[in-house]
Short mmCIF file of C-alpha atoms in Angstrom, two decimals:
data_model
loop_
_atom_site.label_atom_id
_atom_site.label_comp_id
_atom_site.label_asym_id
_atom_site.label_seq_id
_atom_site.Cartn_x
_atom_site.Cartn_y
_atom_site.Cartn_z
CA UNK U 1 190.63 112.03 14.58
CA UNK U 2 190.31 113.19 18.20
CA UNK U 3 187.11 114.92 19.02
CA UNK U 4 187.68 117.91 22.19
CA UNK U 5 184.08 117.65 23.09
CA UNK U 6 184.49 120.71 25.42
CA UNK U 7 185.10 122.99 22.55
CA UNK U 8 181.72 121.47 21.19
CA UNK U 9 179.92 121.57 24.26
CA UNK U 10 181.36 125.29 25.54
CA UNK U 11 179.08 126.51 22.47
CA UNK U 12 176.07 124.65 22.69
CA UNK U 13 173.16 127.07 23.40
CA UNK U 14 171.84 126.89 27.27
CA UNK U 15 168.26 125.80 26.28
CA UNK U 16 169.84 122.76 27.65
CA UNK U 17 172.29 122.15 30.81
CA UNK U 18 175.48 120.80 30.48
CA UNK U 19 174.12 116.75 31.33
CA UNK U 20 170.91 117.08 28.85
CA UNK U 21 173.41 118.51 25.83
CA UNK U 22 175.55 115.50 26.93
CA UNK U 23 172.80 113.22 26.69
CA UNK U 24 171.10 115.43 23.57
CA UNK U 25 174.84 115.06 21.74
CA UNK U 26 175.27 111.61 21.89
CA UNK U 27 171.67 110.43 21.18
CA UNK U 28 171.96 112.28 18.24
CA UNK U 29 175.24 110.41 16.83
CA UNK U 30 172.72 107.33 17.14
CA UNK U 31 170.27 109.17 15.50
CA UNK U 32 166.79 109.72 16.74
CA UNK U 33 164.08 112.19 16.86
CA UNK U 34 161.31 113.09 14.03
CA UNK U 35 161.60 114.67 10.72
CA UNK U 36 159.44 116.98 8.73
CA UNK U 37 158.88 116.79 5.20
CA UNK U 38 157.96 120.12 4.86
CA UNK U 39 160.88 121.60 3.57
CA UNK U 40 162.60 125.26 2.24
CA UNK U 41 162.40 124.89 -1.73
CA UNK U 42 165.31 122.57 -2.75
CA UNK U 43 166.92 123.66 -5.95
CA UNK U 44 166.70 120.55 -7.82
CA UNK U 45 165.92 116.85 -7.01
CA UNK U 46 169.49 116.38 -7.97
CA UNK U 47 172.72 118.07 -6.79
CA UNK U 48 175.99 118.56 -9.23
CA UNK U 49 177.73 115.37 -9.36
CA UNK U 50 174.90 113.27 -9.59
CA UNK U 51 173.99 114.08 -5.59
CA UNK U 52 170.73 113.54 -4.61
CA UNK U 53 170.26 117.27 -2.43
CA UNK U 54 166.39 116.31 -1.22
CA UNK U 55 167.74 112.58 -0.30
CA UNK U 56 170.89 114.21 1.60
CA UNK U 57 168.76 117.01 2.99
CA UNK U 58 166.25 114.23 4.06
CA UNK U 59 169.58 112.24 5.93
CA UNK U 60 170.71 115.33 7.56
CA UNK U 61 167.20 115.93 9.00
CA UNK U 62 167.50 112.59 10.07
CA UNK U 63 170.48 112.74 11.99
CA UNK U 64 170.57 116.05 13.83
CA UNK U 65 166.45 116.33 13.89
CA UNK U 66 165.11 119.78 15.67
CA UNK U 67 161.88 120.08 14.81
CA UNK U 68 160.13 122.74 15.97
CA UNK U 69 162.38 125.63 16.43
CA UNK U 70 165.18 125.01 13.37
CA UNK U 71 163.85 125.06 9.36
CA UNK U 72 165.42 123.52 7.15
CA UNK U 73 167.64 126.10 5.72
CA UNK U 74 170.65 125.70 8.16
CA UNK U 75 170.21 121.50 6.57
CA UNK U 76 170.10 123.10 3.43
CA UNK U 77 173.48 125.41 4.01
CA UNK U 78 175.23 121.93 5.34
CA UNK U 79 173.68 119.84 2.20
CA UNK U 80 175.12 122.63 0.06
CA UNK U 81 178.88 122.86 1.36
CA UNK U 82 178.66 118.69 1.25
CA UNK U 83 177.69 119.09 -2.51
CA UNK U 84 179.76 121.94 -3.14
CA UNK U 85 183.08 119.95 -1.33
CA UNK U 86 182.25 116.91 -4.22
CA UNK U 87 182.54 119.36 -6.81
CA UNK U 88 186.38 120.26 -6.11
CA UNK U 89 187.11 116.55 -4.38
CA UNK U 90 186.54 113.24 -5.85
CA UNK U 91 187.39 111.09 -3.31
CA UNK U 92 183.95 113.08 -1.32
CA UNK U 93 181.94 112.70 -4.73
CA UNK U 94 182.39 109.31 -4.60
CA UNK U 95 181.94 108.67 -0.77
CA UNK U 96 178.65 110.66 -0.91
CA UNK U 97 177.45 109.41 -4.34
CA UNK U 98 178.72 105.81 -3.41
CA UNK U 99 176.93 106.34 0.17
CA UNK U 100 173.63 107.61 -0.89
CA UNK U 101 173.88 104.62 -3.75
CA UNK U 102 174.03 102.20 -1.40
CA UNK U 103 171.86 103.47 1.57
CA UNK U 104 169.31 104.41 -1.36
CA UNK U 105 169.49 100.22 -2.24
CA UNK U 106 168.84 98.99 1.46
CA UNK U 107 165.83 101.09 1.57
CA UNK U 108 164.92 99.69 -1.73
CA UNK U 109 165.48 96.31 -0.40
CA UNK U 110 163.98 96.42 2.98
CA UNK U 111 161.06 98.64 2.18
CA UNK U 112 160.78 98.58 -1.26
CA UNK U 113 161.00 102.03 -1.33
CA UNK U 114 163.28 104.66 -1.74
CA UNK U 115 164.91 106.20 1.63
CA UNK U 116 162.96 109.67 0.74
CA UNK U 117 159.76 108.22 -0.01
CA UNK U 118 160.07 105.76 3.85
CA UNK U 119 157.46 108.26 5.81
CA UNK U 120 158.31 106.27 9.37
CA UNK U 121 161.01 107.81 10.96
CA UNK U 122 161.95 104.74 12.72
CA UNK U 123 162.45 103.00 9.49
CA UNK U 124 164.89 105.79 8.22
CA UNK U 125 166.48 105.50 11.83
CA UNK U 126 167.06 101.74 11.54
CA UNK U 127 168.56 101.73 7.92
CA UNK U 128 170.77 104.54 8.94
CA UNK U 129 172.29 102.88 12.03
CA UNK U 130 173.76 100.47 9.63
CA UNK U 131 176.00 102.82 8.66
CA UNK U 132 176.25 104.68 11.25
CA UNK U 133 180.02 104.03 11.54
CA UNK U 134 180.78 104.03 8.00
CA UNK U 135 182.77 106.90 6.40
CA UNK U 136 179.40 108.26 4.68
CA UNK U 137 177.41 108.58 7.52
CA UNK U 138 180.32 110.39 9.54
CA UNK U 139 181.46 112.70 6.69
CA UNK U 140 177.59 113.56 6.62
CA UNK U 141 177.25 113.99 10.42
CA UNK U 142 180.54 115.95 10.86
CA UNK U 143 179.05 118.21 8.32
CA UNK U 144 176.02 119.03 10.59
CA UNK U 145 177.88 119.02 13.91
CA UNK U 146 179.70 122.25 12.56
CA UNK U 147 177.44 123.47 10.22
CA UNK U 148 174.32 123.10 13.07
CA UNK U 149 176.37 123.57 16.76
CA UNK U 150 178.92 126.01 15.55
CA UNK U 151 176.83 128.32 13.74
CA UNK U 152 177.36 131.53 15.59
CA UNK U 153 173.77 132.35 13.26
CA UNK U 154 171.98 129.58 14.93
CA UNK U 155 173.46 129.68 18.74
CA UNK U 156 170.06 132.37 19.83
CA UNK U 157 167.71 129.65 17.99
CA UNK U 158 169.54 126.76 20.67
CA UNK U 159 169.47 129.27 23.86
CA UNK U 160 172.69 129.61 23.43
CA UNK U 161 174.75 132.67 24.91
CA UNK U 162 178.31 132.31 23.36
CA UNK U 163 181.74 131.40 24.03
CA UNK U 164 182.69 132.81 27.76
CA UNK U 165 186.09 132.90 27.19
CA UNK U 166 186.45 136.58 26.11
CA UNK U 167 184.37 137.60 29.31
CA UNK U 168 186.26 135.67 31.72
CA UNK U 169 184.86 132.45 31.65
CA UNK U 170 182.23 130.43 33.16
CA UNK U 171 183.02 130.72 36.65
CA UNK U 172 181.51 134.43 36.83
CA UNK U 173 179.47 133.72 34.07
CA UNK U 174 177.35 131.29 33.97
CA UNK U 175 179.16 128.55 35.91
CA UNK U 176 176.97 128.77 38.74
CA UNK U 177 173.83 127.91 36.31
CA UNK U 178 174.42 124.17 35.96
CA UNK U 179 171.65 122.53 38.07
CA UNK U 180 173.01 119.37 37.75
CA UNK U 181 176.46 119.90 39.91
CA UNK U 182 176.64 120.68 43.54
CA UNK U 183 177.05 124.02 44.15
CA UNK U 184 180.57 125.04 44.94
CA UNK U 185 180.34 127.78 47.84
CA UNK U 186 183.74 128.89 46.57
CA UNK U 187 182.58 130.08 43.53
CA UNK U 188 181.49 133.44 43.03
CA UNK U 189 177.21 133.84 43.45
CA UNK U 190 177.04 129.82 43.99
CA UNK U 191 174.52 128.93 46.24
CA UNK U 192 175.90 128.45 50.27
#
């Protein structure tokens, strides 16, 4: 699958300019930041298909963190569709049963824990950059990166303005904004 980062990045909220989403984006396919366990109410310890929702809720915190200024329900809407996608596929029941099996065991192995119950977010962080390239942790992630960074809902909550397109584009709109280019006298209210 070919990714068209542009389309991604063209609706990423402008809390952030274009180099620190770059930077933001990519950190977070490796994973890092903090977690909170405080959480919105989850349903049941166990999802339909024999899911774990708080242990999958608890990855997906994990991988896209944004503590601070996102709850948990837009995790919890992500979670949901991922649980909801098992129920009418089998080949995703088993890749997120069989995932959260296994990821579930190293935790058990290496802490002697369950993943949930690891309170050090660098622990979580290591264990899931094991499988960071596996199938499980990228059906997870491509989950989020929709469900999180296109989420009209959420794009006020990132600083985000919208897509440009309909009103012309960057280059009257906004273009002019990025701090990290050299301004362009050329372009419309760039600085000369």
């Amino acid at each position: 699958m070919i990714i068209n980062w542009e389309s991604y990045i063209s609706r990423v909220p402008l809390l952030f300019n274009r180099r620190q989403l770059l930077k933001a984006l990519f950190a977070s396919t490796a994973v890092v930041g903090l977690t909170s366990q405080a959480a919105v109410p989850v349903a049941s310890a166990k999802g339909g298909k024999g899911i774990d929702k708080k242990f999958l809720l608890q990855m997906a915190k994990d991988i896209y963190p944004h503590d601070g200024f996102l709850d948990d329900k837009p995790y919890v809407n992500v979670v949901d569709g991922l649980i909801k996608e098992a129920g009418t596929d089998a080949a995703t029941d088993k890749l997120l049963t069989d995932g959260l099996t296994a990821l579930n065991a190293s935790a058990k192995k290496i802490h002697g824990k369950s993943y949930t119950q690891i309170s050090s977010y660098g622990a979580r962080e290591a264990l899931l950059r094991h499988i960071e390239l596996g199938g499980f942790f990228q059906k997870v992630r491509g989950g989020l990166l929709f469900g999180l960074y296109n989420n009209k809902d959420l794009f006020p909550k990132f600083g985000y303005e919208g897509s440009s397109h309909e009103h012309g584009g960057y280059i009257d709109r906004g273009f002019s904004d990025m701090t990290w280019l050299p301004q362009d006298p050329r372009v419309k209210g760039g600085k000369k």
